[in-house]
Short mmCIF file of C-alpha atoms in Angstrom, two decimals:
data_model
loop_
_atom_site.label_atom_id
_atom_site.label_comp_id
_atom_site.label_asym_id
_atom_site.label_seq_id
_atom_site.Cartn_x
_atom_site.Cartn_y
_atom_site.Cartn_z
CA UNK E 1 99.30 -15.73 -225.70
CA UNK E 2 101.28 -18.94 -224.26
CA UNK E 3 100.85 -20.29 -220.86
CA UNK E 4 103.68 -18.17 -219.95
CA UNK E 5 102.64 -15.00 -221.71
CA UNK E 6 101.81 -11.72 -219.91
CA UNK E 7 98.76 -10.81 -218.92
CA UNK E 8 96.67 -7.60 -219.95
CA UNK E 9 97.65 -4.45 -218.12
CA UNK E 10 94.34 -3.93 -216.41
CA UNK E 11 94.19 -7.61 -215.18
CA UNK E 12 97.87 -7.37 -213.73
CA UNK E 13 96.77 -4.08 -212.09
CA UNK E 14 93.47 -5.71 -210.47
CA UNK E 15 95.95 -8.57 -209.53
CA UNK E 16 98.33 -6.09 -207.69
CA UNK E 17 95.45 -4.61 -205.87
CA UNK E 18 94.02 -7.84 -204.82
CA UNK E 19 97.52 -8.74 -203.31
CA UNK E 20 97.65 -5.20 -201.59
CA UNK E 21 94.21 -5.67 -200.05
CA UNK E 22 95.19 -9.16 -198.93
CA UNK E 23 98.37 -7.73 -197.31
CA UNK E 24 96.59 -5.21 -195.55
CA UNK E 25 93.85 -7.00 -194.36
CA UNK E 26 96.15 -9.78 -193.17
CA UNK E 27 97.08 -9.62 -189.60
CA UNK E 28 100.79 -10.84 -188.41
CA UNK E 29 99.13 -13.94 -186.96
CA UNK E 30 98.10 -14.61 -190.53
CA UNK E 31 94.20 -14.13 -189.55
CA UNK E 32 92.15 -12.13 -191.49
CA UNK E 33 90.94 -8.45 -190.20
CA UNK E 34 87.47 -8.86 -191.47
CA UNK E 35 86.24 -5.63 -190.50
CA UNK E 36 89.01 -3.98 -192.55
CA UNK E 37 88.39 -6.29 -195.61
CA UNK E 38 84.58 -5.91 -195.66
CA UNK E 39 85.24 -2.35 -195.84
CA UNK E 40 87.41 -2.70 -198.79
CA UNK E 41 85.01 -5.30 -200.21
CA UNK E 42 83.09 -3.17 -202.84
CA UNK E 43 79.29 -4.19 -202.49
CA UNK E 44 76.37 -4.16 -205.39
CA UNK E 45 72.99 -3.07 -204.17
CA UNK E 46 69.78 -4.92 -204.66
CA UNK E 47 66.90 -4.91 -205.92
CA UNK E 48 68.30 -3.64 -209.38
CA UNK E 49 67.98 -4.62 -212.98
CA UNK E 50 71.06 -4.44 -215.21
CA UNK E 51 70.71 -4.63 -219.08
CA UNK E 52 73.29 -7.87 -220.10
CA UNK E 53 73.65 -8.16 -223.87
CA UNK E 54 70.03 -7.22 -224.41
CA UNK E 55 68.68 -9.34 -221.28
CA UNK E 56 67.31 -7.82 -218.39
CA UNK E 57 68.59 -9.36 -215.15
CA UNK E 58 66.80 -8.21 -211.99
CA UNK E 59 68.26 -8.85 -208.69
CA UNK E 60 66.68 -9.51 -205.06
CA UNK E 61 67.87 -10.64 -201.55
CA UNK E 62 65.91 -13.52 -200.04
CA UNK E 63 66.34 -14.35 -196.32
CA UNK E 64 66.48 -17.52 -195.42
CA UNK E 65 67.11 -17.67 -191.35
CA UNK E 66 67.80 -14.18 -190.31
CA UNK E 67 69.40 -15.68 -186.85
CA UNK E 68 72.49 -16.91 -189.20
CA UNK E 69 72.29 -14.53 -191.65
CA UNK E 70 71.77 -17.03 -194.08
CA UNK E 71 70.03 -15.45 -197.30
CA UNK E 72 70.79 -15.59 -201.17
CA UNK E 73 70.48 -12.98 -203.84
CA UNK E 74 68.28 -14.13 -206.53
CA UNK E 75 69.03 -13.26 -210.48
CA UNK E 76 66.13 -13.52 -212.51
CA UNK E 77 66.66 -13.10 -216.46
CA UNK E 78 64.06 -11.28 -218.14
CA UNK E 79 63.23 -14.63 -220.68
CA UNK E 80 59.91 -15.88 -222.02
CA UNK E 81 61.05 -19.59 -221.37
CA UNK E 82 61.13 -21.45 -217.78
CA UNK E 83 64.46 -21.50 -217.15
CA UNK E 84 66.41 -23.72 -215.25
CA UNK E 85 67.84 -22.75 -211.56
CA UNK E 86 71.38 -22.55 -210.52
CA UNK E 87 72.31 -22.42 -206.73
CA UNK E 88 75.62 -20.45 -206.54
CA UNK E 89 78.34 -20.76 -203.82
CA UNK E 90 81.07 -17.77 -203.79
CA UNK E 91 84.87 -18.52 -203.44
CA UNK E 92 87.09 -16.79 -200.88
CA UNK E 93 88.41 -19.77 -199.14
CA UNK E 94 85.66 -19.94 -196.74
CA UNK E 95 86.48 -16.88 -195.07
CA UNK E 96 85.46 -13.92 -197.01
CA UNK E 97 83.38 -12.31 -200.05
CA UNK E 98 79.41 -12.38 -200.19
CA UNK E 99 76.79 -12.68 -203.10
CA UNK E 100 76.78 -8.98 -202.58
CA UNK E 101 80.49 -8.61 -203.53
CA UNK E 102 80.53 -6.69 -206.82
CA UNK E 103 82.92 -9.65 -208.32
CA UNK E 104 80.10 -12.10 -207.65
CA UNK E 105 77.32 -10.02 -208.54
CA UNK E 106 78.86 -9.54 -211.62
CA UNK E 107 79.42 -13.01 -212.68
CA UNK E 108 76.29 -14.25 -211.40
CA UNK E 109 74.56 -11.66 -213.18
CA UNK E 110 76.51 -12.57 -216.36
CA UNK E 111 75.57 -16.36 -215.84
CA UNK E 112 71.67 -15.79 -215.47
CA UNK E 113 71.81 -13.89 -218.56
CA UNK E 114 73.82 -16.04 -220.75
CA UNK E 115 72.83 -19.68 -219.98
CA UNK E 116 69.60 -18.13 -219.40
CA UNK E 117 69.30 -19.43 -215.80
CA UNK E 118 68.08 -18.06 -212.47
CA UNK E 119 70.39 -17.93 -210.15
CA UNK E 120 70.47 -17.98 -206.50
CA UNK E 121 73.67 -16.91 -204.95
CA UNK E 122 74.17 -18.34 -201.13
CA UNK E 123 75.48 -16.39 -198.25
CA UNK E 124 76.74 -19.03 -196.16
CA UNK E 125 78.56 -18.22 -192.55
CA UNK E 126 82.50 -17.84 -193.14
CA UNK E 127 85.18 -19.59 -191.12
CA UNK E 128 87.01 -19.35 -188.91
CA UNK E 129 84.35 -18.16 -186.62
CA UNK E 130 82.15 -21.09 -188.32
CA UNK E 131 84.15 -23.88 -189.04
CA UNK E 132 83.09 -27.12 -191.03
CA UNK E 133 80.28 -28.29 -191.56
CA UNK E 134 78.64 -25.21 -190.85
CA UNK E 135 78.75 -24.11 -194.70
CA UNK E 136 77.55 -27.33 -195.80
CA UNK E 137 75.01 -27.18 -193.74
CA UNK E 138 73.77 -23.70 -194.87
CA UNK E 139 73.86 -24.79 -198.41
CA UNK E 140 71.59 -27.88 -197.84
CA UNK E 141 69.04 -25.69 -196.01
CA UNK E 142 68.92 -23.31 -198.62
CA UNK E 143 67.85 -25.93 -200.70
CA UNK E 144 65.26 -27.04 -198.84
CA UNK E 145 63.92 -23.64 -198.53
CA UNK E 146 63.66 -23.49 -202.39
CA UNK E 147 62.09 -26.73 -202.67
CA UNK E 148 59.50 -25.42 -200.21
CA UNK E 149 58.78 -22.08 -201.79
CA UNK E 150 59.64 -22.83 -205.52
CA UNK E 151 56.89 -20.56 -207.01
CA UNK E 152 58.63 -17.47 -205.63
CA UNK E 153 61.65 -18.32 -207.51
CA UNK E 154 60.52 -18.30 -210.83
CA UNK E 155 62.77 -21.22 -212.36
CA UNK E 156 62.28 -24.86 -213.07
CA UNK E 157 63.33 -26.56 -210.08
CA UNK E 158 63.39 -30.06 -211.55
CA UNK E 159 66.40 -28.89 -213.51
CA UNK E 160 68.75 -27.31 -210.68
CA UNK E 161 72.38 -27.17 -210.96
CA UNK E 162 74.44 -26.63 -208.04
CA UNK E 163 77.61 -24.56 -208.60
CA UNK E 164 80.46 -22.49 -207.05
CA UNK E 165 83.93 -21.66 -207.77
CA UNK E 166 86.97 -22.49 -205.71
CA UNK E 167 85.81 -22.90 -201.76
CA UNK E 168 82.27 -22.29 -203.10
CA UNK E 169 82.95 -25.39 -205.77
CA UNK E 170 84.02 -27.40 -202.64
CA UNK E 171 80.94 -26.34 -201.00
CA UNK E 172 78.70 -27.12 -203.97
CA UNK E 173 80.31 -30.86 -204.19
CA UNK E 174 79.50 -31.74 -200.70
CA UNK E 175 75.89 -30.33 -200.64
CA UNK E 176 75.01 -32.30 -203.82
CA UNK E 177 76.30 -35.55 -202.25
CA UNK E 178 73.84 -34.72 -199.18
CA UNK E 179 71.35 -33.74 -201.41
CA UNK E 180 71.53 -36.84 -203.55
CA UNK E 181 71.89 -38.90 -200.52
CA UNK E 182 68.66 -37.44 -198.72
CA UNK E 183 66.60 -36.97 -201.70
CA UNK E 184 63.37 -37.92 -200.08
CA UNK E 185 63.49 -34.40 -198.14
CA UNK E 186 62.70 -32.79 -201.54
CA UNK E 187 59.47 -32.28 -203.39
CA UNK E 188 59.78 -30.76 -206.95
CA UNK E 189 63.75 -29.96 -206.93
CA UNK E 190 66.16 -32.35 -208.63
CA UNK E 191 69.71 -31.73 -208.90
CA UNK E 192 70.70 -32.65 -212.53
CA UNK E 193 74.15 -31.16 -212.96
CA UNK E 194 77.66 -29.64 -210.66
CA UNK E 195 79.14 -26.74 -211.99
CA UNK E 196 82.64 -27.01 -210.39
CA UNK E 197 84.88 -23.59 -211.26
CA UNK E 198 88.29 -24.26 -210.06
CA UNK E 199 86.93 -26.28 -206.88
CA UNK E 200 88.97 -26.19 -203.83
CA UNK E 201 90.25 -29.53 -202.65
CA UNK E 202 93.26 -30.86 -201.23
CA UNK E 203 95.43 -33.12 -199.23
CA UNK E 204 98.74 -33.64 -197.04
CA UNK E 205 100.90 -34.42 -200.27
CA UNK E 206 101.68 -31.79 -202.19
CA UNK E 207 101.03 -31.85 -205.89
CA UNK E 208 103.01 -31.00 -208.67
CA UNK E 209 101.05 -27.87 -209.67
CA UNK E 210 101.20 -26.70 -205.79
CA UNK E 211 104.99 -26.96 -205.62
CA UNK E 212 105.43 -25.29 -209.25
CA UNK E 213 102.57 -22.43 -209.28
CA UNK E 214 102.13 -21.50 -205.37
CA UNK E 215 103.27 -17.76 -204.87
CA UNK E 216 102.48 -17.24 -201.36
CA UNK E 217 103.41 -20.56 -199.60
CA UNK E 218 101.26 -21.42 -196.65
CA UNK E 219 97.93 -19.07 -197.97
CA UNK E 220 96.08 -22.36 -198.92
CA UNK E 221 96.80 -24.17 -195.61
CA UNK E 222 95.39 -21.29 -193.72
CA UNK E 223 92.16 -21.61 -195.33
CA UNK E 224 92.10 -25.43 -194.57
CA UNK E 225 92.79 -24.65 -190.64
CA UNK E 226 90.32 -21.88 -190.47
CA UNK E 227 87.97 -24.10 -191.75
CA UNK E 228 88.31 -27.73 -190.90
CA UNK E 229 87.60 -29.22 -187.39
CA UNK E 230 90.01 -28.51 -185.00
CA UNK E 231 93.02 -31.11 -185.03
CA UNK E 232 92.07 -32.11 -188.57
CA UNK E 233 94.90 -32.13 -191.35
CA UNK E 234 94.14 -31.62 -195.05
CA UNK E 235 93.29 -35.38 -195.62
CA UNK E 236 89.97 -34.98 -194.27
CA UNK E 237 87.16 -35.94 -196.21
CA UNK E 238 85.84 -32.13 -196.38
CA UNK E 239 89.36 -31.46 -198.38
CA UNK E 240 90.46 -34.90 -199.80
CA UNK E 241 87.48 -36.37 -201.07
CA UNK E 242 88.84 -38.47 -203.76
CA UNK E 243 89.37 -41.00 -201.09
CA UNK E 244 85.41 -41.48 -200.85
CA UNK E 245 83.17 -43.58 -203.26
CA UNK E 246 80.32 -42.31 -205.23
CA UNK E 247 79.37 -45.53 -207.10
CA UNK E 248 76.04 -46.19 -205.46
CA UNK E 249 75.21 -42.51 -205.61
CA UNK E 250 73.08 -40.91 -208.14
CA UNK E 251 75.37 -38.06 -208.24
CA UNK E 252 74.62 -35.85 -211.33
CA UNK E 253 76.97 -35.02 -214.28
CA UNK E 254 79.60 -32.53 -213.61
CA UNK E 255 81.25 -29.82 -215.19
CA UNK E 256 85.04 -29.26 -213.87
CA UNK E 257 86.70 -25.92 -214.96
CA UNK E 258 90.60 -25.88 -214.51
CA UNK E 259 93.02 -23.21 -215.53
CA UNK E 260 96.63 -23.77 -216.53
CA UNK E 261 98.17 -21.30 -214.10
CA UNK E 262 96.11 -22.59 -211.17
CA UNK E 263 98.28 -24.43 -208.33
CA UNK E 264 95.07 -26.20 -207.60
CA UNK E 265 94.73 -27.85 -211.06
CA UNK E 266 96.24 -31.23 -210.06
CA UNK E 267 93.44 -31.62 -207.38
CA UNK E 268 90.70 -30.78 -209.71
CA UNK E 269 91.55 -33.18 -212.57
CA UNK E 270 92.15 -35.76 -209.77
CA UNK E 271 88.70 -34.79 -208.87
CA UNK E 272 87.24 -35.31 -212.12
CA UNK E 273 89.07 -38.65 -212.73
CA UNK E 274 87.69 -40.14 -209.69
CA UNK E 275 84.12 -38.71 -210.40
CA UNK E 276 84.95 -41.18 -213.88
CA UNK E 277 85.85 -44.17 -211.90
CA UNK E 278 82.86 -43.47 -210.08
CA UNK E 279 80.92 -43.93 -213.02
CA UNK E 280 80.03 -40.50 -213.25
CA UNK E 281 79.66 -38.35 -216.32
CA UNK E 282 82.35 -35.65 -216.04
CA UNK E 283 82.93 -32.50 -218.46
CA UNK E 284 86.50 -31.24 -218.19
CA UNK E 285 87.20 -27.35 -219.61
CA UNK E 286 90.43 -26.62 -219.67
CA UNK E 287 91.63 -22.91 -220.06
CA UNK E 288 95.89 -23.01 -220.18
CA UNK E 289 95.92 -19.16 -219.47
CA UNK E 290 93.76 -19.14 -216.76
CA UNK E 291 95.10 -18.54 -213.21
CA UNK E 292 92.85 -19.26 -210.12
CA UNK E 293 89.55 -16.83 -209.86
CA UNK E 294 90.16 -15.92 -213.42
CA UNK E 295 86.24 -15.42 -213.32
CA UNK E 296 86.79 -12.23 -211.50
CA UNK E 297 88.45 -10.51 -214.37
CA UNK E 298 85.48 -9.99 -217.49
CA UNK E 299 88.11 -8.51 -219.73
CA UNK E 300 90.10 -11.64 -220.20
CA UNK E 301 89.06 -13.96 -222.95
CA UNK E 302 88.18 -16.78 -220.83
CA UNK E 303 85.42 -15.13 -218.65
CA UNK E 304 83.09 -15.39 -221.94
CA UNK E 305 84.55 -18.96 -222.57
CA UNK E 306 83.27 -19.63 -219.28
CA UNK E 307 79.82 -18.17 -219.69
CA UNK E 308 79.57 -20.02 -222.93
CA UNK E 309 80.97 -23.55 -221.81
CA UNK E 310 78.41 -23.31 -218.65
CA UNK E 311 75.64 -22.57 -220.98
CA UNK E 312 76.45 -25.40 -223.09
CA UNK E 313 76.72 -27.69 -220.30
CA UNK E 314 73.18 -26.47 -218.96
CA UNK E 315 71.83 -27.07 -222.09
CA UNK E 316 72.73 -30.50 -222.63
#
C-alpha cells in the first residue's frame, strides 16, 4: 500500500467514529466536554488476566496518591525470567484518556506480552484543569514510588524504560530528563531507554508536514493552549524541546517512532536529530503508511511491527 493508498474498511470506520466522538464532545468554544467524553471512553476492568499469543498477562491497579488520583495500571506477563520495566504514559493531547481506556489497556497488554516486560501505565492528571508541569511531576513521582516499592512490581527496575505515545511521549521525554538530572533520588532504578511513539512536540513555526497533513487546523494548538502555562506560546521548552542541550546529561538511548501520514512527523525527526547532535544514541523507526495514533488500530500491520521494534530495542 502506498503512502496515499486506502486504509482498511474497519480502520476507516473506527476513524470516522473517533472523529464523531471528538465532534460530539467538543463544545462550541473548543473545550472538551469531559463528562460526555468519559461516557464514550470505554474502559477495561482490572484485575484481569488475558491470554496474548500464549502469554498470560495479569493487570492490577496500584494507587500512588489518592488525593490527586495518581495511580498506575500494572501489566505483568507470566514469564520465567526477570523482565525489564516499562513506565508508560498514554496519549490524548494531555487532556483525555487513562490507563484503563480500552485502547491503552490493549496496547500495554500486548507490549507486556511481546517484549516481554512489566508495564506500568500511569494515570496522570489532565489539562486544562491541571496545566504544565503537573503531568511531568506526576510521572516523576510514579518513578520514585516504584523505585521505593520495587519488590511489589516483579521487574528488573535496573532496566527501566520510560515511554509514551503522542502527548505521553512528550511526558516521557521530560520525566526522563528530570530523572537523569536527579539520579541521586533513586535507589535501584536506572533508566536505560526512552520509547517515543510519535511524540508530541511543536513550535510557533509550521513544519511542512503540519501544513500538508493537518486535517483539522487548530486542534493541536488547542492542546498546547490547554496544557502550557497561561501566556506561553508553542516555543515554550515543554513543546519546543530542541532548543535545549542534553550534551552533559546521561540521557539514555531512544527509540523514536515516526509515521509517514502523521502531521507531527517533522517535529519527531527534528527531535531525533537533536538527540544525535547532543551525542545520544537514537533509533528511528519509520512507518510510511502510519497516521497519528496508528497503535490504536491493531488490525493494521504497523501495530505488530511496532511491538516487534519495541521488543528489539528493549532487548539490545
